[in-house]
Short mmCIF file of C-alpha atoms and ligand atoms in Angstrom, two decimals:
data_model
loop_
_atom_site.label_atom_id
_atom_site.label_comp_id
_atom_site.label_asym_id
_atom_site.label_seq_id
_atom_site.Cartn_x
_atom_site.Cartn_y
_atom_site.Cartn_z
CA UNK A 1 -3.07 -9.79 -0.57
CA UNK A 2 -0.34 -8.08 1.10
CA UNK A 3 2.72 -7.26 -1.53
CA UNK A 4 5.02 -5.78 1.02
CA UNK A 5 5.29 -2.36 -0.81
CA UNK A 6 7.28 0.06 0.91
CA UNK A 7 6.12 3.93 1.61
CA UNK A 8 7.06 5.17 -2.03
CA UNK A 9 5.70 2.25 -3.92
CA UNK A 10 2.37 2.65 -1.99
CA UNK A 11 2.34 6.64 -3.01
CA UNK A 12 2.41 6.14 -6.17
CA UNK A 13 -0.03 3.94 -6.25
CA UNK A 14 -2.22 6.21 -4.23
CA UNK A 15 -1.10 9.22 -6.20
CA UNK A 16 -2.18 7.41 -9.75
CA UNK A 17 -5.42 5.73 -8.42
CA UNK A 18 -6.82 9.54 -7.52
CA UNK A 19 -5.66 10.69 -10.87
CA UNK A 20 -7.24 7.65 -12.32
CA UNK A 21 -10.63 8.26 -10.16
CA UNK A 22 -10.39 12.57 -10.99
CA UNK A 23 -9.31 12.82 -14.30
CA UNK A 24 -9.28 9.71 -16.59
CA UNK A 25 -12.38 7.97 -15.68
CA UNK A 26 -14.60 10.87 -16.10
CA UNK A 27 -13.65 11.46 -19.19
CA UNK A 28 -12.42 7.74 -20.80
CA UNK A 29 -15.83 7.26 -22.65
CA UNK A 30 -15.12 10.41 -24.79
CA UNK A 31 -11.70 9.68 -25.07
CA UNK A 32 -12.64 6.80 -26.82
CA UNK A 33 -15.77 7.87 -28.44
CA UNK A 34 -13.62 10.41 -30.29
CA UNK A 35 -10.63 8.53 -30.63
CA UNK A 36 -8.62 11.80 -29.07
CA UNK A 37 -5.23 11.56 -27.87
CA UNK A 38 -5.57 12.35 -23.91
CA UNK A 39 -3.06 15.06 -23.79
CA UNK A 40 -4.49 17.22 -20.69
CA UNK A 41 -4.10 13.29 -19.14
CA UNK A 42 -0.69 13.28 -20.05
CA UNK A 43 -0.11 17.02 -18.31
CA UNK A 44 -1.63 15.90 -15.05
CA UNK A 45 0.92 12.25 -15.31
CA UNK A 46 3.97 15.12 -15.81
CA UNK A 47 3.04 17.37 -13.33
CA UNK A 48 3.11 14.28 -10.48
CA UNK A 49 6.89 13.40 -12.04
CA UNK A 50 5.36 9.70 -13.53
CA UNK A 51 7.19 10.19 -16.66
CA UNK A 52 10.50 10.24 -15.13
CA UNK A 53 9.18 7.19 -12.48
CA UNK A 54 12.27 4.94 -14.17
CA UNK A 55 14.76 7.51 -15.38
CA UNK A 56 17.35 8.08 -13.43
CA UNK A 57 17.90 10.89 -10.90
CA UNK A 58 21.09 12.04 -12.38
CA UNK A 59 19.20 12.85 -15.44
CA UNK A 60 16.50 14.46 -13.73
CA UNK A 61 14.06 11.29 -12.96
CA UNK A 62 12.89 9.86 -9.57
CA UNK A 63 15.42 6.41 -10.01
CA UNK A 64 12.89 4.26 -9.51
CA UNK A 65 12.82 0.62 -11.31
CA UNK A 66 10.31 -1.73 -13.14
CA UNK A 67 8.06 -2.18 -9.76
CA UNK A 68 7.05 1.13 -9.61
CA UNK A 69 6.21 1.29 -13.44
CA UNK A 70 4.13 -1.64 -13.15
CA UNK A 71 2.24 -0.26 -10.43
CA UNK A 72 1.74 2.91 -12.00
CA UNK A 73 0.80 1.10 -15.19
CA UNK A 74 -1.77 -1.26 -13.70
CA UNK A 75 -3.54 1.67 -12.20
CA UNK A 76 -3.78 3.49 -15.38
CA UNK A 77 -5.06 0.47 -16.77
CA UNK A 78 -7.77 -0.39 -14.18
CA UNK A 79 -9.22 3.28 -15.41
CA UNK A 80 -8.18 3.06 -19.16
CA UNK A 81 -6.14 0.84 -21.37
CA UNK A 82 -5.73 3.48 -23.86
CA UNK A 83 -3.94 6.35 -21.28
CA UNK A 84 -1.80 3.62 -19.99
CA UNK A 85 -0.65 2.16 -23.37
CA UNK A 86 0.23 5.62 -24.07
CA UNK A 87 1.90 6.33 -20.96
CA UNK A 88 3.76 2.84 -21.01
CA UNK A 89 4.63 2.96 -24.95
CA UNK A 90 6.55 5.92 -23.46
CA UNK A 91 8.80 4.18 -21.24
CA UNK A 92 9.10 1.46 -24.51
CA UNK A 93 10.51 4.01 -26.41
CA UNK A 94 12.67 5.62 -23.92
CA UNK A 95 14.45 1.96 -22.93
CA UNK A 96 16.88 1.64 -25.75
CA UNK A 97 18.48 5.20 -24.79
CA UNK A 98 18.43 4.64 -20.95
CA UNK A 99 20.07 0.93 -21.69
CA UNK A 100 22.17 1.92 -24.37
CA UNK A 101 22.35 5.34 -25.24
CA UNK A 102 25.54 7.53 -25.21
CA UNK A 103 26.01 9.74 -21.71
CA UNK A 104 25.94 12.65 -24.26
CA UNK A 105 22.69 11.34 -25.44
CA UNK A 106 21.52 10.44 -22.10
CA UNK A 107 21.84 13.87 -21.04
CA UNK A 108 19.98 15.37 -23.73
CA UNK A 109 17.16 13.91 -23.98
CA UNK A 110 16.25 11.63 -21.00
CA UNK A 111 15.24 14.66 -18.15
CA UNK A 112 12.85 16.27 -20.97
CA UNK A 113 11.61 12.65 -21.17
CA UNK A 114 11.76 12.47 -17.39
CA UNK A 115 9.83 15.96 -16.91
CA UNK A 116 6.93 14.69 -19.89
CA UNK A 117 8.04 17.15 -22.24
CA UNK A 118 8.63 15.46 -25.03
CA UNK A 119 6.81 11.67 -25.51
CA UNK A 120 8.80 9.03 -26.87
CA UNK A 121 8.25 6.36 -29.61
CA UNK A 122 9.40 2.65 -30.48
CA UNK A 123 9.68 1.94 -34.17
CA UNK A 124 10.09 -1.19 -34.23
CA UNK A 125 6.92 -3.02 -36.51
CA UNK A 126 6.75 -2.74 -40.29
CA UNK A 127 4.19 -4.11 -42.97
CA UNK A 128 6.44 -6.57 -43.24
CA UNK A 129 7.94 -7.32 -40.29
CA UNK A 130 5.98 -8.02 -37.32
CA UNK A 131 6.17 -11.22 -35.47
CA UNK A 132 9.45 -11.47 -37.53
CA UNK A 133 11.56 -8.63 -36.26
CA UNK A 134 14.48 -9.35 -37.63
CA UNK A 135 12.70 -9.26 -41.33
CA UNK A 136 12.59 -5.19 -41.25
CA UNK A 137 13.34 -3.57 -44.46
CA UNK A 138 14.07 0.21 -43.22
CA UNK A 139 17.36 0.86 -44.34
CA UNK A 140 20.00 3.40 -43.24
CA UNK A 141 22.85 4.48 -45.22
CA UNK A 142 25.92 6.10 -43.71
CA UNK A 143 26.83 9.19 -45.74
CA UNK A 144 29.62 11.03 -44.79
CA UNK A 145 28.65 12.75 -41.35
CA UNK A 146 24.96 11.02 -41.95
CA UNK A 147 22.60 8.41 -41.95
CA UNK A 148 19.35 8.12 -44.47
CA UNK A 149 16.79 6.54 -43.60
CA UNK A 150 14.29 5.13 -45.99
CA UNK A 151 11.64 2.79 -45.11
CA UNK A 152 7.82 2.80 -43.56
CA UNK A 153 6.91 2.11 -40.48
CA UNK A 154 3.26 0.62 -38.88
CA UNK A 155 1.25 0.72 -35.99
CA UNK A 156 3.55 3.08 -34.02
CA UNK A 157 2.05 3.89 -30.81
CA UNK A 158 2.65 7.38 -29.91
CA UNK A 159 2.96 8.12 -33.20
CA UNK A 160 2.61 11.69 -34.85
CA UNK A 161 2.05 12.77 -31.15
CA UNK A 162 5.95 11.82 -29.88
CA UNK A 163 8.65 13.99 -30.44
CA UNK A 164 11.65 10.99 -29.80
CA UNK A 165 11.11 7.78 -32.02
CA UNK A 166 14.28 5.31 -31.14
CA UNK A 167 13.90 3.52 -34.57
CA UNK A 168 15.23 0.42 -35.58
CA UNK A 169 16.34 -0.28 -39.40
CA UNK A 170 19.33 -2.13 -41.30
CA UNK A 171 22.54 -1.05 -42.28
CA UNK A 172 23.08 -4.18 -43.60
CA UNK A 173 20.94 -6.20 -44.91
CA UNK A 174 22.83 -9.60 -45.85
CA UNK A 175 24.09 -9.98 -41.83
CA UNK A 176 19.88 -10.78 -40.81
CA UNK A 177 19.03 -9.76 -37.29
CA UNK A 178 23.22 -8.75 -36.79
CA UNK A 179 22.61 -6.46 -39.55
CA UNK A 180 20.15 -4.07 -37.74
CA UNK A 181 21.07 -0.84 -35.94
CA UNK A 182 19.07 1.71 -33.65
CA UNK A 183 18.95 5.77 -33.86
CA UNK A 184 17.03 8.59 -32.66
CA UNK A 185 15.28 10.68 -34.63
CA UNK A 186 13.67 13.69 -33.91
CA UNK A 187 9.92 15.23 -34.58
CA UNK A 188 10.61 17.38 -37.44
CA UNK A 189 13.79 15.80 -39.59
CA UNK A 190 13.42 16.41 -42.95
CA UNK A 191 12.38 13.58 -44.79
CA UNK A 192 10.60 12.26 -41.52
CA UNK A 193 6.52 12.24 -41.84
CA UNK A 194 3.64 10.63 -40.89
CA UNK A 195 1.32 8.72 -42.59
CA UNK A 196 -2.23 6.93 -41.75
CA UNK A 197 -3.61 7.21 -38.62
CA UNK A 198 -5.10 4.42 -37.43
CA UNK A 199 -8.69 3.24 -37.10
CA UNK A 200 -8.60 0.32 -33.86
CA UNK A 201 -11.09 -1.71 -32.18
CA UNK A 202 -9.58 -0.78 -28.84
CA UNK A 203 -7.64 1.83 -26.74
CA UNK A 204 -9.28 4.28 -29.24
CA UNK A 205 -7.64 6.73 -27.01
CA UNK A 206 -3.91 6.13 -28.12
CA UNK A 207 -2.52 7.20 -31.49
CA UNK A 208 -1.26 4.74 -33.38
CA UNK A 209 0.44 5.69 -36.51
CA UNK A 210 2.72 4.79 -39.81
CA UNK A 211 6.11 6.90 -40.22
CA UNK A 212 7.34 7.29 -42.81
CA UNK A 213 11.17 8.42 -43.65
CA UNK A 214 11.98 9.23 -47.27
CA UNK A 215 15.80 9.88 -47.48
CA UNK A 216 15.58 11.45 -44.03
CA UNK A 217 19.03 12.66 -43.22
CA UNK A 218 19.82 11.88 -39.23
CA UNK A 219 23.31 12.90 -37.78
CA UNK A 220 25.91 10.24 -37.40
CA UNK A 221 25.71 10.54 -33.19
CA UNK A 222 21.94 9.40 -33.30
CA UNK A 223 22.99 5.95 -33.38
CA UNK A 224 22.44 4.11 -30.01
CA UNK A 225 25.31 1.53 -29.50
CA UNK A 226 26.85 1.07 -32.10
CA UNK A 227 25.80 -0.77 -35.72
CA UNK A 228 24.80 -4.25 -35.54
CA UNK A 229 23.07 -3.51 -32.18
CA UNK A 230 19.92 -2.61 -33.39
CA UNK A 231 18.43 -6.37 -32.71
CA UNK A 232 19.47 -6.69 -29.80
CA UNK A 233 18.87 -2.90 -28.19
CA UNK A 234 14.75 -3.95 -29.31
CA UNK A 235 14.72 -7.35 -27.61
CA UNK A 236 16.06 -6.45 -24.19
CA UNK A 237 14.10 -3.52 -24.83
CA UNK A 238 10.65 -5.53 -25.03
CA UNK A 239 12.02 -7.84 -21.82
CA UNK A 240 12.23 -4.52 -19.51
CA UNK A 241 8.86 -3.87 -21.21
CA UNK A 242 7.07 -7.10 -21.00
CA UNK A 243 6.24 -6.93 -17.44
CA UNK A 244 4.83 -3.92 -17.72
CA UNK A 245 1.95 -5.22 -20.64
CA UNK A 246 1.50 -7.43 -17.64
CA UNK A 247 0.74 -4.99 -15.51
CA UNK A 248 -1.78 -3.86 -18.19
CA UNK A 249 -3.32 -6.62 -17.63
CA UNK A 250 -3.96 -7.12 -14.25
CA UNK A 251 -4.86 -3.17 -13.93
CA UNK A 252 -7.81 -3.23 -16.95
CA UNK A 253 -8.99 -7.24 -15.28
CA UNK A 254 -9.30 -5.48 -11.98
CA UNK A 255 -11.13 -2.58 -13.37
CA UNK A 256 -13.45 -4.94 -15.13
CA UNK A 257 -13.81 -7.57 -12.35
CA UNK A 258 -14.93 -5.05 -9.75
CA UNK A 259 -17.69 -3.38 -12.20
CA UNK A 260 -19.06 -6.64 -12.94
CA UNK A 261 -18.68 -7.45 -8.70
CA UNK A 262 -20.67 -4.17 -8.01
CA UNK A 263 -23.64 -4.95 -10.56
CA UNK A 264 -23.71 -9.01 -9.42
CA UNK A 265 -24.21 -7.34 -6.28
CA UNK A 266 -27.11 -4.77 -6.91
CA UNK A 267 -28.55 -6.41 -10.12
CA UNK A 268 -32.10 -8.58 -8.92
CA UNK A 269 -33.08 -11.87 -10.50
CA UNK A 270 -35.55 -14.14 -9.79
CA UNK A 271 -35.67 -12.47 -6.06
CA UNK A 272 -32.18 -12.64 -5.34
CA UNK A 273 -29.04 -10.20 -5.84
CA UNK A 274 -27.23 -12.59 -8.99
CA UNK A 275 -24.01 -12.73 -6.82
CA UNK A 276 -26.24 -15.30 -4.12
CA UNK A 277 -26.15 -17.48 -7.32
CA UNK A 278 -23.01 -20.21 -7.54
CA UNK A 279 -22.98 -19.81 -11.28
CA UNK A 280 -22.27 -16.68 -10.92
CA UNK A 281 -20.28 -17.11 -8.10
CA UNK A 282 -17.97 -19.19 -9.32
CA UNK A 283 -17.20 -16.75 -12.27
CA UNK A 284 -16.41 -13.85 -10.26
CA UNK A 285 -13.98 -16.03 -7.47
CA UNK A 286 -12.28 -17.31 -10.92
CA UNK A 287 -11.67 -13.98 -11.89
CA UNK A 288 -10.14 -12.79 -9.03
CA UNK A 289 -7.85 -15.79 -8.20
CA UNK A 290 -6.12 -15.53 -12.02
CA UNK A 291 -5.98 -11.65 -11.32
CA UNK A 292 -4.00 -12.29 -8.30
CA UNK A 293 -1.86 -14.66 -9.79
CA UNK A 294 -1.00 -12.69 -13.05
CA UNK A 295 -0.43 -10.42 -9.78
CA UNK A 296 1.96 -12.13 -8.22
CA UNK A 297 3.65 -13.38 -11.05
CA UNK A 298 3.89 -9.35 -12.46
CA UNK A 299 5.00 -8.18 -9.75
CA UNK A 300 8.19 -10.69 -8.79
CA UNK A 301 9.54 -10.24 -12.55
CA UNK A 302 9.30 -6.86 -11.98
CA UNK A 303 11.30 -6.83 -8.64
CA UNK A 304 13.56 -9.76 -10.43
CA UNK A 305 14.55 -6.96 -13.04
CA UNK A 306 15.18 -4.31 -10.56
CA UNK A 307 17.57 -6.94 -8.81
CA UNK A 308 19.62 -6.50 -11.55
CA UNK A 309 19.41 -10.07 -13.37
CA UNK A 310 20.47 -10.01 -16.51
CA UNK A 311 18.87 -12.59 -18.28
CA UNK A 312 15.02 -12.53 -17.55
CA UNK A 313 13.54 -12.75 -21.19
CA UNK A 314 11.69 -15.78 -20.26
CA UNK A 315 10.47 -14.66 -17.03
CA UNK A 316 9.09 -11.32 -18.76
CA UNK A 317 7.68 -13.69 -21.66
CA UNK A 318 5.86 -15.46 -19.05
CA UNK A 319 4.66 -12.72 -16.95
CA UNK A 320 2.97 -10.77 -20.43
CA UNK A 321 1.82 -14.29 -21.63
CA UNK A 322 -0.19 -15.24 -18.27
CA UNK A 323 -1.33 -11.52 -17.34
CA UNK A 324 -2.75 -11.13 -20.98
CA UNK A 325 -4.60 -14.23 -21.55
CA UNK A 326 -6.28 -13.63 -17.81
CA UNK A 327 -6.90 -10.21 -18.84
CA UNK A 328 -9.15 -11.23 -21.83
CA UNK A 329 -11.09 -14.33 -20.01
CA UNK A 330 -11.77 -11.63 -17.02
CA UNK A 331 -13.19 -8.60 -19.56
CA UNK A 332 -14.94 -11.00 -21.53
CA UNK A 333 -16.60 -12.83 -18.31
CA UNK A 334 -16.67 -9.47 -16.76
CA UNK A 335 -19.41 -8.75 -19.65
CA UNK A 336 -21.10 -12.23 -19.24
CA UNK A 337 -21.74 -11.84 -15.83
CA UNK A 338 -23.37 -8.31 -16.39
CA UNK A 339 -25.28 -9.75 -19.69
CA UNK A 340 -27.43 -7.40 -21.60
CA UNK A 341 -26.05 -4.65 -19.49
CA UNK A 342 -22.48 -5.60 -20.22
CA UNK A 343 -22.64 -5.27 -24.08
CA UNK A 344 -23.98 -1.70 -23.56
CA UNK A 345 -21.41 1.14 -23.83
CA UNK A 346 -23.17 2.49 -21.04
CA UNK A 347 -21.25 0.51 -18.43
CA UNK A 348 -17.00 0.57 -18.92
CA UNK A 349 -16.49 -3.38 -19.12
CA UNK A 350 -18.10 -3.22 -22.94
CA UNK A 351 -14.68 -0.69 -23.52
CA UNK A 352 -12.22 -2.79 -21.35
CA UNK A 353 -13.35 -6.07 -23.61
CA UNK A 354 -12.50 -4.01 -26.72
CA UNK A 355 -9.46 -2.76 -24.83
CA UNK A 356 -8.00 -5.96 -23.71
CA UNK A 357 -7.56 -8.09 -26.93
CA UNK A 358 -4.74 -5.56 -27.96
CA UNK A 359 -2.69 -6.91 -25.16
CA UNK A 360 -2.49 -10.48 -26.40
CA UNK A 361 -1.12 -8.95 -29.80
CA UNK A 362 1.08 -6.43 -29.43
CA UNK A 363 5.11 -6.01 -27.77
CA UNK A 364 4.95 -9.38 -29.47
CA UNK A 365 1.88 -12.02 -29.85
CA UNK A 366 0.99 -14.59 -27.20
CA UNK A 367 2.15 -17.29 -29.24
CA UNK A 368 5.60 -15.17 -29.87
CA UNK A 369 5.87 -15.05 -26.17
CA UNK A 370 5.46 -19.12 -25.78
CA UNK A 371 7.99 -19.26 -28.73
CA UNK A 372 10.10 -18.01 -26.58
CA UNK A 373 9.35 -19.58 -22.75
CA UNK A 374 9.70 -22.32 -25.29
CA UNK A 375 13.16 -21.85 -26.65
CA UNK A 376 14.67 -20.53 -23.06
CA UNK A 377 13.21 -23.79 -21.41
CA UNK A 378 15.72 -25.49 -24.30
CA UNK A 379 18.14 -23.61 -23.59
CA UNK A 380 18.34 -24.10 -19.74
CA UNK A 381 18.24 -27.65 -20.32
CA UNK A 382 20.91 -28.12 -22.47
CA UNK A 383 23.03 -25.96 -20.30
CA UNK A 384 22.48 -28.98 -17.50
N1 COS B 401 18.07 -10.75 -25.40
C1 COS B 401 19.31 -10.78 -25.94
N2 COS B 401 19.58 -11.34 -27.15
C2 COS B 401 18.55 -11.88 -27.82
C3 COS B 401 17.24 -11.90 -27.32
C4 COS B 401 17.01 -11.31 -26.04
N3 COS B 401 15.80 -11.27 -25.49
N4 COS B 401 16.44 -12.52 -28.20
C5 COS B 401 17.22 -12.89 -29.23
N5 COS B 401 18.49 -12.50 -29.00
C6 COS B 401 19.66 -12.72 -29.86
C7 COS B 401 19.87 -14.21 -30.11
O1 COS B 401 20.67 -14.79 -29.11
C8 COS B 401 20.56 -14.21 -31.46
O2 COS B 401 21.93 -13.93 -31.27
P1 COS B 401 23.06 -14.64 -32.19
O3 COS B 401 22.97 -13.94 -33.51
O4 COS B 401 24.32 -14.40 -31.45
O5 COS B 401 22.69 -16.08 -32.28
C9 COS B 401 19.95 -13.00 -32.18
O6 COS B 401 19.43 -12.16 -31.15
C10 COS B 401 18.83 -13.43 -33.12
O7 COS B 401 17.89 -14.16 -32.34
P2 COS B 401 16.91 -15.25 -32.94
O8 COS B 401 17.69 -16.15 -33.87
O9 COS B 401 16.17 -15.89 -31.82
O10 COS B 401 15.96 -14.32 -33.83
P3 COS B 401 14.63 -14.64 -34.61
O11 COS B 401 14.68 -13.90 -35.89
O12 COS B 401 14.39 -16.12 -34.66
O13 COS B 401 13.49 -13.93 -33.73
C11 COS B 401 11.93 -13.55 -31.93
C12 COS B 401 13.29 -14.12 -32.41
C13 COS B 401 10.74 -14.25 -32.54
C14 COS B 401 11.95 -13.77 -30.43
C15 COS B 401 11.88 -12.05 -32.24
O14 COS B 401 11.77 -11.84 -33.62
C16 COS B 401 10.70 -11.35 -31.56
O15 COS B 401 10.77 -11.03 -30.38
N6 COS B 401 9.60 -11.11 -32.29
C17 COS B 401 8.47 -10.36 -31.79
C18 COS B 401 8.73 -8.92 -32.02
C19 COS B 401 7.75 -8.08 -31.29
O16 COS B 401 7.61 -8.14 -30.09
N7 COS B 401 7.08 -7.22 -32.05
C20 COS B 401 6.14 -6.32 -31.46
C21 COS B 401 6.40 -4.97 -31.95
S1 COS B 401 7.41 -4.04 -30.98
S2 COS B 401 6.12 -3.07 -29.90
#
């Protein structure tokens, strides 16, 4: 399939498929065995300017949009889930100060994001607030010149190893979801630590961490916006990011399809290469039409954010819903079609199985994401 990239898109796709093929997947298996945070990775994505692929130039980035992310993303994720969900939580983190972050702010921190200095982290997720986003229970009080912060939060990708974390917690409680507010806070705050690190099934790779603030004292201009904002700064925040978990998914499907293509094709059964046989067939030419169309469907909400549309929640619910689901049935039938073989962490797909079921649960579950297709579909209609 021909996507009409132009000359840039197609370098950077070039540029992250030899990283991909030099330095991630000779070394993913260890990565994961040892559950080590792939920062030598991360110095070869900096050095080739992908961390500032979607920062502006002004602030020191290359100005490119959600297309190019995505395409850098999916390659990642065709060599490891667990280097791109790091590299992508990056760009998570980063969106509420490129969408709504002072110029002051803007132009502190964003070209040391842009340059991979310093990683960023979302803070979003609590032990009680999940699914429910608007049910967080981090508070910050405004004292004086200050803000404290009290309040844990979970599953942090990025965590422990980032130096930015845009957090989210409440100012004021009684006003629900209207009642939440954004700030930065830096690596190093007093009264900012972190706690467990986590133990995961998948993308063993990425760090994924609880922080915890204990009357951490943040100055008054780390809030992004203003208060009240907070809700909405992580929603359109997760809609620039959506298509990008997308992405995720078609890049780790791919990965997996063409492993299990490449044994069908060698592996000898009853006389015959197993590809000759239409059961198995039929699984691999399934798997790569629905990679295709999670494709497709990736890449036009990508270019339908870089258009400049401001209202593209359900198309970004859509794209992370579809790409995900595929990216599941293609690990999981990349593994059936290799068998015995498949289930052995001698060949990658056994990984990228383990890998993909994080994509249907985080930046929001699959059935989140159909809550909400759900709810804009009501919407448009009642606007008719
Ligand atoms: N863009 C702009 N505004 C949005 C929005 C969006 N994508 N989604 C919601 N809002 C606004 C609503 O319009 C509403 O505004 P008003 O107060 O003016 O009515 C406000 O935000 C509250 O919205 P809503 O009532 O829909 O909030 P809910 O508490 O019902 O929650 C969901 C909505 C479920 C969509 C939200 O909680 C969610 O996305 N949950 C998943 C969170 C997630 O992805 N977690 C993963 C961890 S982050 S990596």
């Amino acid at each position: 399939m021909d996507y009409f990239f132009n000359e840039d898109q197609i370098m950077i796709k070039e540029l992250v498929q030899q990283i991909a093929e030099e330095k991630i997947k000779p070394v993913r298996e260890e990565l994961d065995e040892k559950e080590e945070f792939p920062w030598e990775i991360m110095k070869v994505l900096a050095q080739s300017d992908l961390f500032g692929l979607f920062v502006p130039e002004q602030y020191g980035g290359l100005g490119k949009g959600c297309l190019e992310l995505c395409i850098a993303v999916e390659e990642l994720s065709r060599a490891c889930l667990g280097v791109a969900t790091t590299y992508a939580a990056n760009a998570l983190g980063t969106y509420p100060i490129l969408l709504y972050g002072s110029e002051e702010q803007k132009n502190k921190y964003l070209p040391d994001i842009a340059a991979g200095k310093r990683l960023v982290a979302f803070g979003l997720t609590e032990p009680n607030a999940g699914s429910d986003a608007a049910g967080i229970q981090t508070t910050a009080k405004l004292n004086g010149n200050e803000y404290i912060l009290n309040g844990t939060k979970q599953w942090i990708t990025n965590g422990g190893e980032a130096e930015i974390y845009a957090i989210i917690a409440m100012t004021d409680k009684s006003k629900g979801a209207r009642g939440a507010t954004a700030f930065i806070v830096e690596k190093g705050t007093p009264g900012f630590q972190f706690g467990k690190k986590e133990k995961k099934m998948g993308i063993r790779c990425s760090s994924t961490r609880e922080l915890i603030f204990d009357s951490c004292r943040i100055p008054r201009g780390n809030i992004i916006g203003k208060e009240g904002l907070g809700f909405i700064i992580a929603m359109k925040t997760l809609d620039n990011a959506r298509a990008g978990v997308g992405a995720q998914g078609v890049g780790i499907a791919q990965g997996a399809f063409e492993e299990a293509f490449s044994f069908a094709r060698k592996r000898v059964q009853f006389g015959h290469p197993i590809v000759s046989f239409q059961a198995v067939q039929h699984m691999l030419a399934d798997m790569a039409t629905e990679i295709e169309a999670a494709r497709a469907l990736v890449y036009s909400v990508a270019r339908f954010a870089d258009m400049g549309v401001k209202d593209f929640t359900k198309e970004s619910a859509m794209a992370k819903v579809f790409a995900t689901d595929m990216a599941m049935r293609v690990t999981t039938n990349a593994v059936q079609v290799m068998g015995g073989s498949g289930y052995m962490r001698e060949y990658p797909v056994e990984k990228m199985m383990r890998d993909a079921k994080i994509l249907q649960i985080y930046e929001g579950t699959n059935q989140i994401q159909r809550n909400v297709i759900g709810q804009a579909l009501i919407r448009e209609a009642a606007k008719k």
